[in-house]
PDB file of C-alpha atoms and ligand atoms in Angstrom:
ATOM      1  CA  UNK A  30      10.973 -30.351   9.236  1.00 50.00           C
ATOM      2  CA  UNK A  31      12.097 -27.833   6.537  1.00 56.00           C
ATOM      3  CA  UNK A  32      15.453 -26.277   7.294  1.00 62.00           C
ATOM      4  CA  UNK A  33      16.269 -24.875   3.919  1.00 79.00           C
ATOM      5  CA  UNK A  34      16.678 -21.131   3.358  1.00 88.00           C
ATOM      6  CA  UNK A  35      15.586 -19.052   0.407  1.00 93.00           C
ATOM      7  CA  UNK A  36      18.152 -18.893  -2.332  1.00 94.00           C
ATOM      8  CA  UNK A  37      19.364 -15.443  -3.285  1.00 95.00           C
ATOM      9  CA  UNK A  38      17.314 -15.675  -6.523  1.00 95.00           C
ATOM     10  CA  UNK A  39      14.144 -16.712  -4.559  1.00 95.00           C
ATOM     11  CA  UNK A  40      14.783 -14.004  -2.099  1.00 96.00           C
ATOM     12  CA  UNK A  41      15.000 -11.345  -4.872  1.00 96.00           C
ATOM     13  CA  UNK A  42      11.850 -12.545  -6.722  1.00 96.00           C
ATOM     14  CA  UNK A  43       9.975 -12.405  -3.359  1.00 96.00           C
ATOM     15  CA  UNK A  44      11.472  -9.038  -2.502  1.00 96.00           C
ATOM     16  CA  UNK A  45      10.294  -7.675  -5.848  1.00 96.00           C
ATOM     17  CA  UNK A  46       6.767  -8.976  -5.184  1.00 95.00           C
ATOM     18  CA  UNK A  47       6.747  -7.419  -1.833  1.00 95.00           C
ATOM     19  CA  UNK A  48       8.010  -4.076  -3.246  1.00 96.00           C
ATOM     20  CA  UNK A  49       5.372  -4.165  -6.093  1.00 94.00           C
ATOM     21  CA  UNK A  50       2.560  -4.853  -3.745  1.00 92.00           C
ATOM     22  CA  UNK A  51       3.528  -2.710  -0.670  1.00 94.00           C
ATOM     23  CA  UNK A  52       6.398  -0.400  -1.543  1.00 95.00           C
ATOM     24  CA  UNK A  53       8.371  -2.108   1.274  1.00 95.00           C
ATOM     25  CA  UNK A  54      12.085  -2.525   0.385  1.00 94.00           C
ATOM     26  CA  UNK A  55      13.505  -5.750   1.909  1.00 95.00           C
ATOM     27  CA  UNK A  56      17.269  -5.434   2.382  1.00 93.00           C
ATOM     28  CA  UNK A  57      19.411  -8.399   1.465  1.00 94.00           C
ATOM     29  CA  UNK A  58      20.176  -8.973   5.219  1.00 94.00           C
ATOM     30  CA  UNK A  59      16.544  -9.914   5.648  1.00 93.00           C
ATOM     31  CA  UNK A  60      17.012 -13.249   3.781  1.00 94.00           C
ATOM     32  CA  UNK A  61      17.215 -15.312   6.960  1.00 93.00           C
ATOM     33  CA  UNK A  62      14.409 -13.656   8.754  1.00 92.00           C
ATOM     34  CA  UNK A  63      12.145 -13.944   5.688  1.00 93.00           C
ATOM     35  CA  UNK A  64      13.128 -17.641   5.192  1.00 94.00           C
ATOM     36  CA  UNK A  65      11.993 -18.259   8.786  1.00 92.00           C
ATOM     37  CA  UNK A  66       8.721 -16.420   8.503  1.00 92.00           C
ATOM     38  CA  UNK A  67       7.805 -18.051   5.164  1.00 94.00           C
ATOM     39  CA  UNK A  68       8.836 -21.600   6.365  1.00 93.00           C
ATOM     40  CA  UNK A  69       5.854 -21.455   8.697  1.00 91.00           C
ATOM     41  CA  UNK A  70       3.668 -20.601   5.717  1.00 93.00           C
ATOM     42  CA  UNK A  71       5.059 -23.595   3.708  1.00 93.00           C
ATOM     43  CA  UNK A  72       4.269 -25.861   6.652  1.00 92.00           C
ATOM     44  CA  UNK A  73       0.727 -24.533   6.975  1.00 93.00           C
ATOM     45  CA  UNK A  74       0.094 -24.970   3.202  1.00 94.00           C
ATOM     46  CA  UNK A  75       1.786 -28.355   3.127  1.00 94.00           C
ATOM     47  CA  UNK A  76       4.279 -27.212   0.552  1.00 93.00           C
ATOM     48  CA  UNK A  77       7.831 -28.692   0.311  1.00 89.00           C
ATOM     49  CA  UNK A  78       9.835 -25.893  -1.127  1.00 91.00           C
ATOM     50  CA  UNK A  79      10.029 -22.110  -1.506  1.00 94.00           C
ATOM     51  CA  UNK A  80       9.868 -22.381  -5.399  1.00 94.00           C
ATOM     52  CA  UNK A  81       6.334 -23.910  -5.072  1.00 94.00           C
ATOM     53  CA  UNK A  82       5.399 -21.165  -2.558  1.00 95.00           C
ATOM     54  CA  UNK A  83       6.610 -18.493  -5.034  1.00 95.00           C
ATOM     55  CA  UNK A  84       4.729 -19.907  -7.968  1.00 95.00           C
ATOM     56  CA  UNK A  85       1.578 -19.891  -5.726  1.00 96.00           C
ATOM     57  CA  UNK A  86       1.855 -16.302  -4.453  1.00 96.00           C
ATOM     58  CA  UNK A  87       2.889 -14.997  -7.837  1.00 94.00           C
ATOM     59  CA  UNK A  88      -0.427 -15.971  -9.442  1.00 95.00           C
ATOM     60  CA  UNK A  89      -3.412 -13.856  -9.132  1.00 94.00           C
ATOM     61  CA  UNK A  90      -5.453 -16.567  -7.496  1.00 95.00           C
ATOM     62  CA  UNK A  91      -2.757 -17.598  -5.135  1.00 95.00           C
ATOM     63  CA  UNK A  92      -2.021 -14.140  -4.145  1.00 94.00           C
ATOM     64  CA  UNK A  93      -5.647 -13.403  -3.243  1.00 93.00           C
ATOM     65  CA  UNK A  94      -5.892 -16.518  -1.004  1.00 94.00           C
ATOM     66  CA  UNK A  95      -2.448 -15.961   0.691  1.00 94.00           C
ATOM     67  CA  UNK A  96      -2.412 -12.153   0.830  1.00 92.00           C
ATOM     68  CA  UNK A  97      -3.161 -11.669   4.544  1.00 89.00           C
ATOM     69  CA  UNK A  98      -0.565 -14.389   5.669  1.00 91.00           C
ATOM     70  CA  UNK A  99       2.051 -13.213   3.140  1.00 94.00           C
ATOM     71  CA  UNK A 100       1.735  -9.558   4.235  1.00 91.00           C
ATOM     72  CA  UNK A 101       1.872 -10.436   7.827  1.00 88.00           C
ATOM     73  CA  UNK A 102       5.016 -12.448   7.120  1.00 89.00           C
ATOM     74  CA  UNK A 103       6.743  -9.462   5.442  1.00 91.00           C
ATOM     75  CA  UNK A 104       5.570  -6.542   7.600  1.00 92.00           C
ATOM     76  CA  UNK A 105       6.739  -5.517  11.124  1.00 91.00           C
ATOM     77  CA  UNK A 106       3.741  -4.687  13.209  1.00 94.00           C
ATOM     78  CA  UNK A 107       5.321  -3.678  16.526  1.00 95.00           C
ATOM     79  CA  UNK A 108       3.273  -1.068  18.341  1.00 97.00           C
ATOM     80  CA  UNK A 109       1.739  -0.267  21.805  1.00 98.00           C
ATOM     81  CA  UNK A 110      -0.350   2.299  23.585  1.00 98.00           C
ATOM     82  CA  UNK A 111       1.418   5.602  24.405  1.00 98.00           C
ATOM     83  CA  UNK A 112       4.480   4.596  22.182  1.00 96.00           C
ATOM     84  CA  UNK A 113       7.038   7.421  22.619  1.00 94.00           C
ATOM     85  CA  UNK A 114       5.948   9.157  25.773  1.00 92.00           C
ATOM     86  CA  UNK A 115       7.708  12.481  24.788  1.00 91.00           C
ATOM     87  CA  UNK A 116       5.606  12.707  21.809  1.00 93.00           C
ATOM     88  CA  UNK A 117       2.367  11.952  23.656  1.00 95.00           C
ATOM     89  CA  UNK A 118       3.397  14.540  26.232  1.00 95.00           C
ATOM     90  CA  UNK A 119       3.712  17.105  23.352  1.00 94.00           C
ATOM     91  CA  UNK A 120       0.252  16.117  22.119  1.00 96.00           C
ATOM     92  CA  UNK A 121      -1.391  16.325  25.588  1.00 96.00           C
ATOM     93  CA  UNK A 122       0.392  19.539  26.611  1.00 95.00           C
ATOM     94  CA  UNK A 123       0.410  21.435  23.384  1.00 95.00           C
ATOM     95  CA  UNK A 124      -1.257  19.956  20.289  1.00 95.00           C
ATOM     96  CA  UNK A 125      -4.659  19.344  21.645  1.00 96.00           C
ATOM     97  CA  UNK A 126      -4.776  23.010  22.604  1.00 94.00           C
ATOM     98  CA  UNK A 127      -3.954  23.897  18.949  1.00 92.00           C
ATOM     99  CA  UNK A 128      -7.173  22.169  17.981  1.00 93.00           C
ATOM    100  CA  UNK A 129      -9.212  23.786  20.755  1.00 93.00           C
ATOM    101  CA  UNK A 130      -7.979  27.205  19.652  1.00 91.00           C
ATOM    102  CA  UNK A 131      -8.301  26.767  15.818  1.00 88.00           C
ATOM    103  CA  UNK A 132     -11.727  25.101  15.968  1.00 86.00           C
ATOM    104  CA  UNK A 133     -13.231  27.805  18.239  1.00 78.00           C
ATOM    105  CA  UNK A 134     -15.062  29.680  15.575  1.00 70.00           C
ATOM    106  CA  UNK A 135     -15.812  26.888  13.099  1.00 66.00           C
ATOM    107  CA  UNK A 136     -17.409  23.373  13.398  1.00 71.00           C
ATOM    108  CA  UNK A 137     -15.927  21.471  16.378  1.00 92.00           C
ATOM    109  CA  UNK A 138     -14.920  18.527  14.403  1.00 95.00           C
ATOM    110  CA  UNK A 139     -11.587  16.774  14.336  1.00 97.00           C
ATOM    111  CA  UNK A 140     -10.589  14.208  11.788  1.00 97.00           C
ATOM    112  CA  UNK A 141      -7.560  11.948  12.505  1.00 98.00           C
ATOM    113  CA  UNK A 142      -5.835   9.345  10.367  1.00 98.00           C
ATOM    114  CA  UNK A 143      -3.573   6.859  11.836  1.00 98.00           C
ATOM    115  CA  UNK A 144      -1.752   5.720   8.719  1.00 97.00           C
ATOM    116  CA  UNK A 145      -0.100   2.305   9.110  1.00 97.00           C
ATOM    117  CA  UNK A 146      -1.911   1.826  12.345  1.00 98.00           C
ATOM    118  CA  UNK A 147      -1.008  -1.757  12.804  1.00 97.00           C
ATOM    119  CA  UNK A 148      -3.304  -3.305  15.551  1.00 98.00           C
ATOM    120  CA  UNK A 149      -4.749   0.008  16.574  1.00 98.00           C
ATOM    121  CA  UNK A 150      -2.909   1.114  19.604  1.00 98.00           C
ATOM    122  CA  UNK A 151      -1.857   4.440  18.132  1.00 98.00           C
ATOM    123  CA  UNK A 152      -5.336   5.313  16.916  1.00 98.00           C
ATOM    124  CA  UNK A 153      -6.943   4.330  20.168  1.00 98.00           C
ATOM    125  CA  UNK A 154      -4.258   6.252  22.287  1.00 98.00           C
ATOM    126  CA  UNK A 155      -5.225   9.312  20.270  1.00 98.00           C
ATOM    127  CA  UNK A 156      -9.018   8.657  21.051  1.00 98.00           C
ATOM    128  CA  UNK A 157      -8.254   8.324  24.691  1.00 98.00           C
ATOM    129  CA  UNK A 158      -6.273  11.492  24.733  1.00 98.00           C
ATOM    130  CA  UNK A 159      -8.892  13.451  22.879  1.00 97.00           C
ATOM    131  CA  UNK A 160     -11.654  11.973  25.104  1.00 98.00           C
ATOM    132  CA  UNK A 161      -9.839  13.123  28.178  1.00 98.00           C
ATOM    133  CA  UNK A 162      -8.756  16.538  27.139  1.00 97.00           C
ATOM    134  CA  UNK A 163     -11.249  18.077  24.794  1.00 96.00           C
ATOM    135  CA  UNK A 164     -13.527  20.248  26.945  1.00 94.00           C
ATOM    136  CA  UNK A 165     -17.237  19.295  26.949  1.00 92.00           C
ATOM    137  CA  UNK A 166     -16.342  16.311  24.812  1.00 93.00           C
ATOM    138  CA  UNK A 167     -19.992  15.650  23.787  1.00 92.00           C
ATOM    139  CA  UNK A 168     -19.956  18.979  21.890  1.00 92.00           C
ATOM    140  CA  UNK A 169     -17.090  17.690  19.606  1.00 95.00           C
ATOM    141  CA  UNK A 170     -17.288  15.539  16.528  1.00 95.00           C
ATOM    142  CA  UNK A 171     -14.156  13.430  16.567  1.00 97.00           C
ATOM    143  CA  UNK A 172     -13.595  10.611  14.008  1.00 98.00           C
ATOM    144  CA  UNK A 173     -10.399   8.587  13.787  1.00 98.00           C
ATOM    145  CA  UNK A 174      -9.439   6.334  10.995  1.00 98.00           C
ATOM    146  CA  UNK A 175      -6.795   3.650  11.286  1.00 98.00           C
ATOM    147  CA  UNK A 176      -5.515   1.970   8.190  1.00 98.00           C
ATOM    148  CA  UNK A 177      -3.072  -0.650   7.342  1.00 97.00           C
ATOM    149  CA  UNK A 178      -2.020  -3.080   4.591  1.00 95.00           C
ATOM    150  CA  UNK A 179      -2.289  -6.090   6.691  1.00 93.00           C
ATOM    151  CA  UNK A 180      -5.785  -7.488   7.337  1.00 91.00           C
ATOM    152  CA  UNK A 181      -4.543  -9.621  10.190  1.00 92.00           C
ATOM    153  CA  UNK A 182      -3.526  -6.636  12.269  1.00 95.00           C
ATOM    154  CA  UNK A 183      -6.731  -4.770  11.194  1.00 96.00           C
ATOM    155  CA  UNK A 184      -8.800  -7.666  12.576  1.00 96.00           C
ATOM    156  CA  UNK A 185      -6.911  -7.274  15.942  1.00 97.00           C
ATOM    157  CA  UNK A 186      -7.553  -3.619  15.866  1.00 98.00           C
ATOM    158  CA  UNK A 187     -11.317  -4.107  15.374  1.00 98.00           C
ATOM    159  CA  UNK A 188     -11.409  -6.703  18.244  1.00 98.00           C
ATOM    160  CA  UNK A 189      -9.590  -4.204  20.506  1.00 98.00           C
ATOM    161  CA  UNK A 190      -8.420  -6.826  23.007  1.00 98.00           C
ATOM    162  CA  UNK A 191      -4.806  -6.356  24.168  1.00 98.00           C
ATOM    163  CA  UNK A 192      -2.029  -8.171  26.183  1.00 98.00           C
ATOM    164  CA  UNK A 193       0.205  -6.844  28.877  1.00 98.00           C
ATOM    165  CA  UNK A 194       2.847  -5.689  26.413  1.00 98.00           C
ATOM    166  CA  UNK A 195       0.408  -3.433  24.535  1.00 98.00           C
ATOM    167  CA  UNK A 196      -0.542  -1.571  27.741  1.00 98.00           C
ATOM    168  CA  UNK A 197       3.016  -1.567  29.388  1.00 98.00           C
ATOM    169  CA  UNK A 198       3.357   2.166  28.803  1.00 97.00           C
ATOM    170  CA  UNK A 199      -0.235   3.076  29.911  1.00 98.00           C
ATOM    171  CA  UNK A 200      -0.675   4.445  33.346  1.00 97.00           C
ATOM    172  CA  UNK A 201      -2.550   2.238  35.871  1.00 98.00           C
ATOM    173  CA  UNK A 202      -5.237   5.076  36.131  1.00 98.00           C
ATOM    174  CA  UNK A 203      -5.844   4.893  32.415  1.00 98.00           C
ATOM    175  CA  UNK A 204      -5.933   1.128  32.361  1.00 98.00           C
ATOM    176  CA  UNK A 205      -8.494   1.232  35.042  1.00 98.00           C
ATOM    177  CA  UNK A 206     -10.575   3.923  33.338  1.00 98.00           C
ATOM    178  CA  UNK A 207     -10.581   2.844  29.764  1.00 98.00           C
ATOM    179  CA  UNK A 208     -10.089  -1.041  29.832  1.00 98.00           C
ATOM    180  CA  UNK A 209     -12.068  -3.942  31.263  1.00 98.00           C
ATOM    181  CA  UNK A 210      -9.646  -6.761  32.510  1.00 97.00           C
ATOM    182  CA  UNK A 211     -10.918 -10.126  31.770  1.00 96.00           C
ATOM    183  CA  UNK A 212      -9.058 -13.508  31.471  1.00 93.00           C
ATOM    184  CA  UNK A 213      -5.712 -11.978  31.488  1.00 93.00           C
ATOM    185  CA  UNK A 214      -6.569  -9.540  28.632  1.00 98.00           C
ATOM    186  CA  UNK A 215      -7.421  -5.836  28.335  1.00 98.00           C
ATOM    187  CA  UNK A 216     -10.657  -5.096  26.474  1.00 98.00           C
ATOM    188  CA  UNK A 217     -10.975  -1.465  25.442  1.00 98.00           C
ATOM    189  CA  UNK A 218     -14.076   0.084  26.454  1.00 98.00           C
ATOM    190  CA  UNK A 219     -16.822   0.854  23.783  1.00 98.00           C
ATOM    191  CA  UNK A 220     -16.748   4.585  24.548  1.00 98.00           C
ATOM    192  CA  UNK A 221     -13.171   4.631  22.917  1.00 98.00           C
ATOM    193  CA  UNK A 222     -13.683   1.970  20.463  1.00 98.00           C
ATOM    194  CA  UNK A 223     -16.503   3.615  18.798  1.00 98.00           C
ATOM    195  CA  UNK A 224     -14.437   6.821  18.054  1.00 98.00           C
ATOM    196  CA  UNK A 225     -12.223   4.751  15.656  1.00 98.00           C
ATOM    197  CA  UNK A 226     -12.826   2.908  12.389  1.00 98.00           C
ATOM    198  CA  UNK A 227     -10.336   0.693  10.657  1.00 98.00           C
ATOM    199  CA  UNK A 228      -9.861  -0.060   6.973  1.00 97.00           C
ATOM    200  CA  UNK A 229      -7.472  -1.570   4.518  1.00 95.00           C
ATOM    201  CA  UNK A 230      -5.271   1.061   2.817  1.00 96.00           C
ATOM    202  CA  UNK A 231      -2.063   0.897   0.912  1.00 95.00           C
ATOM    203  CA  UNK A 232      -0.023   4.011   1.619  1.00 97.00           C
ATOM    204  CA  UNK A 233       0.805   4.442  -1.928  1.00 95.00           C
ATOM    205  CA  UNK A 234      -2.880   5.187  -2.765  1.00 96.00           C
ATOM    206  CA  UNK A 235      -4.497   8.548  -2.268  1.00 96.00           C
ATOM    207  CA  UNK A 236      -6.790   9.309   0.702  1.00 95.00           C
ATOM    208  CA  UNK A 237      -9.657  11.824   0.895  1.00 93.00           C
ATOM    209  CA  UNK A 238      -8.062  15.175  -0.096  1.00 93.00           C
ATOM    210  CA  UNK A 239      -7.736  18.060   2.527  1.00 93.00           C
ATOM    211  CA  UNK A 240      -9.605  15.985   5.101  1.00 95.00           C
ATOM    212  CA  UNK A 241      -7.472  15.245   8.187  1.00 98.00           C
ATOM    213  CA  UNK A 242      -6.599  17.632  10.974  1.00 97.00           C
ATOM    214  CA  UNK A 243      -4.025  15.298  12.326  1.00 98.00           C
ATOM    215  CA  UNK A 244      -2.141  12.502  10.630  1.00 98.00           C
ATOM    216  CA  UNK A 245       0.149   9.895  12.310  1.00 98.00           C
ATOM    217  CA  UNK A 246       2.676   8.382  10.083  1.00 97.00           C
ATOM    218  CA  UNK A 247       5.035   6.729  12.535  1.00 96.00           C
ATOM    219  CA  UNK A 248       7.524   3.882  12.328  1.00 95.00           C
ATOM    220  CA  UNK A 249       6.713   2.952   8.696  1.00 95.00           C
ATOM    221  CA  UNK A 250       8.604   5.303   6.413  1.00 94.00           C
ATOM    222  CA  UNK A 251      11.808   3.472   7.218  1.00 92.00           C
ATOM    223  CA  UNK A 252      10.731   0.392   5.461  1.00 93.00           C
ATOM    224  CA  UNK A 253      10.390   2.181   2.136  1.00 95.00           C
ATOM    225  CA  UNK A 254      12.930   3.276  -0.520  1.00 93.00           C
ATOM    226  CA  UNK A 255      13.248   7.008  -1.414  1.00 94.00           C
ATOM    227  CA  UNK A 256      10.798   6.820  -4.306  1.00 95.00           C
ATOM    228  CA  UNK A 257       8.077   5.255  -2.162  1.00 95.00           C
ATOM    229  CA  UNK A 258       8.877   7.645   0.813  1.00 95.00           C
ATOM    230  CA  UNK A 259       8.275  10.648  -1.505  1.00 96.00           C
ATOM    231  CA  UNK A 260       5.002   9.058  -2.789  1.00 96.00           C
ATOM    232  CA  UNK A 261       3.742   8.496   0.839  1.00 97.00           C
ATOM    233  CA  UNK A 262       4.715  12.078   1.775  1.00 97.00           C
ATOM    234  CA  UNK A 263       2.627  13.296  -1.090  1.00 97.00           C
ATOM    235  CA  UNK A 264      -0.317  11.114  -0.110  1.00 98.00           C
ATOM    236  CA  UNK A 265      -0.369  12.483   3.517  1.00 98.00           C
ATOM    237  CA  UNK A 266       0.360  16.062   2.420  1.00 97.00           C
ATOM    238  CA  UNK A 267      -2.637  15.994   0.133  1.00 97.00           C
ATOM    239  CA  UNK A 268      -4.890  14.336   2.758  1.00 98.00           C
ATOM    240  CA  UNK A 269      -4.019  16.938   5.436  1.00 97.00           C
ATOM    241  CA  UNK A 270      -6.499  19.759   6.087  1.00 96.00           C
ATOM    242  CA  UNK A 271      -5.291  23.400   6.083  1.00 94.00           C
ATOM    243  CA  UNK A 272      -3.825  24.055   9.582  1.00 93.00           C
ATOM    244  CA  UNK A 273      -3.445  20.297   9.999  1.00 96.00           C
ATOM    245  CA  UNK A 274      -0.543  18.515  11.606  1.00 97.00           C
ATOM    246  CA  UNK A 275       1.569  15.533  10.448  1.00 97.00           C
ATOM    247  CA  UNK A 276       3.371  13.558  13.006  1.00 97.00           C
ATOM    248  CA  UNK A 277       6.172  11.336  11.717  1.00 95.00           C
ATOM    249  CA  UNK A 278       7.601  10.547  15.228  1.00 80.00           C
ATOM    250  CA  UNK A 279      11.058  10.205  16.613  1.00 74.00           C
ATOM    251  CA  UNK A 280      12.547   8.117  13.726  1.00 73.00           C
ATOM    252  CA  UNK A 281      12.062  11.050  11.254  1.00 77.00           C
ATOM    253  CA  UNK A 282      13.904  10.267   7.946  1.00 80.00           C
ATOM    254  CA  UNK A 283      12.591  13.386   6.288  1.00 90.00           C
ATOM    255  CA  UNK A 284      15.135  15.709   8.033  1.00 89.00           C
ATOM    256  CA  UNK A 285      18.045  13.392   7.524  1.00 88.00           C
ATOM    257  CA  UNK A 286      17.558  12.570   3.832  1.00 90.00           C
ATOM    258  CA  UNK A 287      18.073  15.782   1.900  1.00 91.00           C
ATOM    259  CA  UNK A 288      16.181  14.457  -1.150  1.00 92.00           C
ATOM    260  CA  UNK A 289      13.102  14.096   1.287  1.00 93.00           C
ATOM    261  CA  UNK A 290      13.396  17.435   3.060  1.00 91.00           C
ATOM    262  CA  UNK A 291      13.677  19.258  -0.207  1.00 93.00           C
ATOM    263  CA  UNK A 292      10.584  17.351  -1.373  1.00 94.00           C
ATOM    264  CA  UNK A 293       8.508  18.154   1.662  1.00 94.00           C
ATOM    265  CA  UNK A 294       6.197  21.117   1.249  1.00 95.00           C
ATOM    266  CA  UNK A 295       4.771  21.108   4.786  1.00 96.00           C
ATOM    267  CA  UNK A 296       6.361  23.455   7.367  1.00 95.00           C
ATOM    268  CA  UNK A 297       8.728  21.826   9.851  1.00 94.00           C
ATOM    269  CA  UNK A 298       7.521  22.778  13.357  1.00 93.00           C
ATOM    270  CA  UNK A 299       9.476  20.701  15.739  1.00 91.00           C
ATOM    271  CA  UNK A 300      11.205  17.238  15.705  1.00 89.00           C
ATOM    272  CA  UNK A 301       8.797  14.880  14.117  1.00 92.00           C
ATOM    273  CA  UNK A 302       6.007  17.314  13.589  1.00 94.00           C
ATOM    274  CA  UNK A 303       4.959  19.250  10.437  1.00 96.00           C
ATOM    275  CA  UNK A 304       2.215  21.661   9.668  1.00 96.00           C
ATOM    276  CA  UNK A 305       0.120  22.579   6.764  1.00 95.00           C
ATOM    277  CA  UNK A 306      -0.497  26.278   6.264  1.00 89.00           C
ATOM    278  CA  UNK A 307      -4.014  27.613   6.216  1.00 82.00           C
ATOM    279  CA  UNK A 308      -5.221  30.045   3.461  1.00 64.00           C
ATOM    280  CA  UNK A 309      -5.864  33.394   5.071  1.00 55.00           C
ATOM    281  CA  UNK A 310      -6.810  35.295   1.806  1.00 57.00           C
ATOM    282  CA  UNK A 311      -5.389  36.341  -1.496  1.00 58.00           C
ATOM    283  CA  UNK A 312      -3.144  39.283  -2.143  1.00 61.00           C
ATOM    284  CA  UNK A 313      -3.507  42.047  -4.791  1.00 65.00           C
ATOM    285  CA  UNK A 314      -2.024  39.882  -7.497  1.00 68.00           C
ATOM    286  CA  UNK A 315      -4.275  36.951  -6.755  1.00 63.00           C
ATOM    287  CA  UNK A 316      -1.719  34.885  -4.970  1.00 62.00           C
ATOM    288  CA  UNK A 317      -3.049  32.730  -2.047  1.00 56.00           C
ATOM    289  CA  UNK A 318      -1.677  33.937   1.329  1.00 58.00           C
ATOM    290  CA  UNK A 319      -0.824  31.076   3.574  1.00 57.00           C
ATOM    291  CA  UNK A 320      -0.053  31.005   7.333  1.00 61.00           C
ATOM    292  CA  UNK A 321       0.732  28.210   9.781  1.00 65.00           C
ATOM    293  CA  UNK A 322      -0.711  28.934  13.133  1.00 63.00           C
TER     294      UNK A 322
HETATM  295  C1  SAM B 428       5.760  -0.754  12.976  1.00 62.26           C
HETATM  296  S1  SAM B 428       4.079  -0.736  12.469  1.00 62.26           S
HETATM  297  C2  SAM B 428       3.729   0.952  13.020  1.00 62.26           C
HETATM  298  C3  SAM B 428       2.539   1.025  13.932  1.00 62.26           C
HETATM  299  C4  SAM B 428       2.226   2.370  14.478  1.00 62.26           C
HETATM  300  N1  SAM B 428       2.104   3.425  13.550  1.00 62.26           N
HETATM  301  C5  SAM B 428       3.331   2.726  15.474  1.00 62.26           C
HETATM  302  O1  SAM B 428       4.187   3.546  15.286  1.00 62.26           O
HETATM  303  O2  SAM B 428       3.236   2.224  16.612  1.00 62.26           O
HETATM  304  C6  SAM B 428       4.232  -0.578  10.702  1.00 62.26           C
HETATM  305  C7  SAM B 428       2.926  -0.846   9.990  1.00 62.26           C
HETATM  306  O3  SAM B 428       2.987  -0.427   8.659  1.00 62.26           O
HETATM  307  C8  SAM B 428       2.255  -1.294   7.769  1.00 62.26           C
HETATM  308  N2  SAM B 428       2.513  -1.120   6.344  1.00 62.26           N
HETATM  309  C9  SAM B 428       3.756  -1.421   5.763  1.00 62.26           C
HETATM  310  N3  SAM B 428       3.672  -1.021   4.497  1.00 62.26           N
HETATM  311  C10 SAM B 428       2.478  -0.464   4.284  1.00 62.26           C
HETATM  312  C11 SAM B 428       1.837   0.145   3.191  1.00 62.26           C
HETATM  313  N4  SAM B 428       2.395   0.136   1.925  1.00 62.26           N
HETATM  314  N5  SAM B 428       0.581   0.677   3.359  1.00 62.26           N
HETATM  315  C12 SAM B 428      -0.033   0.647   4.530  1.00 62.26           C
HETATM  316  N6  SAM B 428       0.567   0.026   5.642  1.00 62.26           N
HETATM  317  C13 SAM B 428       1.793  -0.436   5.522  1.00 62.26           C
HETATM  318  C14 SAM B 428       2.548  -2.653   8.379  1.00 62.26           C
HETATM  319  O4  SAM B 428       1.582  -3.572   8.004  1.00 62.26           O
HETATM  320  C15 SAM B 428       2.736  -2.378   9.866  1.00 62.26           C
HETATM  321  O5  SAM B 428       1.418  -2.743  10.507  1.00 62.26           O
END
């Protein structure tokens, strides 16, 4: 049984690799936690020390082989359906209506991106809410993308089979309506599953420009340093469609870090929610006129 911990130097080397690959900033106090998580990998790979493991993941071939396990070991994937009931109350009571109103005259299509989706609970919660609240649902074209850097959680998202914890904040009525309970697990019904697609995406890379009417970016910014937070804010701002909404959730570092709030070009609408203006025309001097509705 391996009881050793990473040395400070090994921790720093691995933390640098994690930062280069993901943008996640591992604070020094995570040394013990990371040692514990990687010890399991050493055991699985039959390796005797962290130096050997580092040499392995620091090579192109080794990283490719170990990527999923390594990223699972360094990421926090905590999530569940209807996480933050205040937020989902705002979405069901007010935000869905924003889309019903703004899509009245155009194509009734809604594109959603759950960025850093983990195992899919956030993306599927959004699908459930839209399925329940959009009037004459069959006349709407709703597509939701969930993305993450960890293939392990993406596989879970695609399987859409959940445990008690995942549905602990879901009402019994919704569980009954949208899940099939089998062998102690909750299988999400196809009708909801088919509204969502999952794919690998690193938040540091651009997504389709001007595409998404709604982007969730919750419980992930806190793992990044300021430079990476700014980069991710740029990525989601660019991906948002005119009149779209960005939800960063209750842990909103943008308002509390002045370097980030001055960097943000989206309009602050309410705690955790930002809006992208729509272009309403051009003024006499050719300047675009923008408004957030
Ligand atoms: C705590 S979970 C958040 C899940 C969900 N958004 C929620 O709020 O319930 C954070 C997720 O961010 C993902 N993540 C971390 N760094 C990432 C990056 N650079 N690109 C994409 N996803 C990343 C992790 O793999 C993890 O699944």
